[in-house]
Short mmCIF file of C-alpha atoms in Angstrom, two decimals:
data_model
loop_
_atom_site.label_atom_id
_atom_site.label_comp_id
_atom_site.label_asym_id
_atom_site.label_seq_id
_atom_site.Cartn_x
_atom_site.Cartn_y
_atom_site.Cartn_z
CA UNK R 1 0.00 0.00 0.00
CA UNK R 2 2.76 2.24 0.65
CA UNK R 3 4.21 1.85 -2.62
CA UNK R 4 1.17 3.12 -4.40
CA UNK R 5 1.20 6.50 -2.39
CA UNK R 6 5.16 6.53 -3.12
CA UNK R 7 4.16 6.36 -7.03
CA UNK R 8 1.26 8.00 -6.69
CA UNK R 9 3.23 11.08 -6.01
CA UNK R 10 5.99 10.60 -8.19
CA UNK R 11 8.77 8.43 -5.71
CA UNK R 12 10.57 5.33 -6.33
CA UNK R 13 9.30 3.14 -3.76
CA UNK R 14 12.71 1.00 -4.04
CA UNK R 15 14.76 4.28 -2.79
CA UNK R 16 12.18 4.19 0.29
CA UNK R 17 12.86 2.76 3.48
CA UNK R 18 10.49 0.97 4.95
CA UNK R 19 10.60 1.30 8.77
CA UNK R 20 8.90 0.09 11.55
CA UNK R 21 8.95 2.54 14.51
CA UNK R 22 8.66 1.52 18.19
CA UNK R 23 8.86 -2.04 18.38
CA UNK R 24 8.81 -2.78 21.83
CA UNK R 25 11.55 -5.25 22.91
CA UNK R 26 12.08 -7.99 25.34
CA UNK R 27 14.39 -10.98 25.39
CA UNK R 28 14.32 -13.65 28.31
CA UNK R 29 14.48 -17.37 28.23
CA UNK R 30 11.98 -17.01 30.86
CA UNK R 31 8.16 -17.60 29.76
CA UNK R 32 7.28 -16.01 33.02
CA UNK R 33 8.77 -13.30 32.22
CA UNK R 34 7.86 -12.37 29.07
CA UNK R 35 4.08 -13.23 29.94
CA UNK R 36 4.74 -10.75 32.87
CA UNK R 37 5.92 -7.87 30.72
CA UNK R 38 3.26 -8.92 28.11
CA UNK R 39 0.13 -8.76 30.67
CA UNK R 40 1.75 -6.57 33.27
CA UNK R 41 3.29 -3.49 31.66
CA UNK R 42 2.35 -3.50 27.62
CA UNK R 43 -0.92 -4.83 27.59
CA UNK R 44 -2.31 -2.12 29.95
CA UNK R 45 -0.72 0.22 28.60
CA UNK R 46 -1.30 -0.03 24.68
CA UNK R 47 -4.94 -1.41 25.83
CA UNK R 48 -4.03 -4.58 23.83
CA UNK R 49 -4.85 -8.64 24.40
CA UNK R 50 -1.12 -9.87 25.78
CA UNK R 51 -1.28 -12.76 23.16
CA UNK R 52 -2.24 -10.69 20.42
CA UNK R 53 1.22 -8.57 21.62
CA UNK R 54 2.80 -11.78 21.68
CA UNK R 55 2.63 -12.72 18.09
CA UNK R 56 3.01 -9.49 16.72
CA UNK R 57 6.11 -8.26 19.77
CA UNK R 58 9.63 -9.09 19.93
CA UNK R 59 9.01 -10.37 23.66
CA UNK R 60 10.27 -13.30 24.98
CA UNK R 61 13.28 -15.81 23.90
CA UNK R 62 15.51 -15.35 21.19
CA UNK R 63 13.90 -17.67 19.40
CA UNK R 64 10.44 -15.91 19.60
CA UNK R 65 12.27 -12.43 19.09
CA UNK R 66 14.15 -14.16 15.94
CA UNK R 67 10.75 -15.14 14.41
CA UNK R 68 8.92 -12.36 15.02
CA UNK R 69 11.57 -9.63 13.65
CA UNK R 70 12.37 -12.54 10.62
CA UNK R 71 8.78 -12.27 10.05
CA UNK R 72 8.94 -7.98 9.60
CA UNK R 73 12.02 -8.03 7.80
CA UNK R 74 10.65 -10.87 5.08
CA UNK R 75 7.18 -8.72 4.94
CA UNK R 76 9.99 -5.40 3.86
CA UNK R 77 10.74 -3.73 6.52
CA UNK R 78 14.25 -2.46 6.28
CA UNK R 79 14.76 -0.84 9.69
CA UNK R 80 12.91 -0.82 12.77
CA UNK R 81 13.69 0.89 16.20
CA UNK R 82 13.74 -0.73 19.31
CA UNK R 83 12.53 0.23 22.55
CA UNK R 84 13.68 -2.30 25.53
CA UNK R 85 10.78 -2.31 27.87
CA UNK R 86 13.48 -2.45 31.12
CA UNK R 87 17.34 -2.33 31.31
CA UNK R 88 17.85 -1.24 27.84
CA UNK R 89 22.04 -1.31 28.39
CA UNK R 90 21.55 -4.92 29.04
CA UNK R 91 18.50 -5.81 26.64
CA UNK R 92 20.18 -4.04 23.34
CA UNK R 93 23.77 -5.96 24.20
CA UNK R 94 21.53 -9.61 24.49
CA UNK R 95 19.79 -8.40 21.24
CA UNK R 96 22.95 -7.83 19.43
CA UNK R 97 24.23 -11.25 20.62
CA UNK R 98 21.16 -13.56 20.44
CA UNK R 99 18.61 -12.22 17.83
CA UNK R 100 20.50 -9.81 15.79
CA UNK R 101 22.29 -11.90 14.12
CA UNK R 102 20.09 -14.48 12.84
CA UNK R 103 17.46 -11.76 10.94
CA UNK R 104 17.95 -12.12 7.45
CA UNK R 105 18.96 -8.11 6.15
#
C-alpha cells in the first residue's frame, strides 16, 4: 500500500525505506517473564490482548524475538527501532548477541 502512495506522487518506492517505529523489545528465556511484561506493563498500557502482543512483539526468547523480527524483515521492513521495555544497556547488548544476528537483512 505504501508503494502506491510513493508512485502515486511521483517516488521510487525501491529508494524508500520501509521502517517500523517503536517495536517494543524484550528478550528472556523465561516464559514467566515475558508473559509478565506482556500482561503486566504492555498490555495495559497499549490497551491490547497480551497474546495478540505476543505474536506481533519481539518479547520473549531469542527464538520468539528471531521469528517475530524474521517475520517484519521478510514482509519489507528495512529498519525498525527498538525500545527495551526495562534495562535497555543490558536488553540491546543480548539483542545484538542472540537475535540480531540471525534476521535475514
Amino acid at each position: 500500500r505504501l508503494d502506491g502512495h510513493l508512485e502515486q506522487v511521483g517516488r521510487d518506492p525501491a529508494a524508500f525505506p520501509d521502517l517500523i517505529a517503536t517495536v517494543w523489545l524484550h528478550v528472556t528465556p523465561s516464559a514467566a517473564e515475558a508473559s509478565a511484561v506482556l500482561a503486566d506493563v504492555l498490555a495495559p498500557t497499549l490497551r491490547r490482548d497480551p497474546q495478540e502482543l505476543a505474536a506481533r512483539l519481539p518479547v520473549g526468547t531469542p527464538e520468539h524475538c528471531i521469528a517475530v523480527l524474521s517475520a517484519y524483515a521478510e514482509a519489507g521492513a528495512q529498519r525498525m527501532l527498538l525500545w527495551p521495555i526495562r534495562n535497555p544497556t543490558t536488553q540491546l547488548d543480548v539483542f545484538a548477541e542472540l537475535v540480531a544476528p540471525h534476521i535475514p537483512r
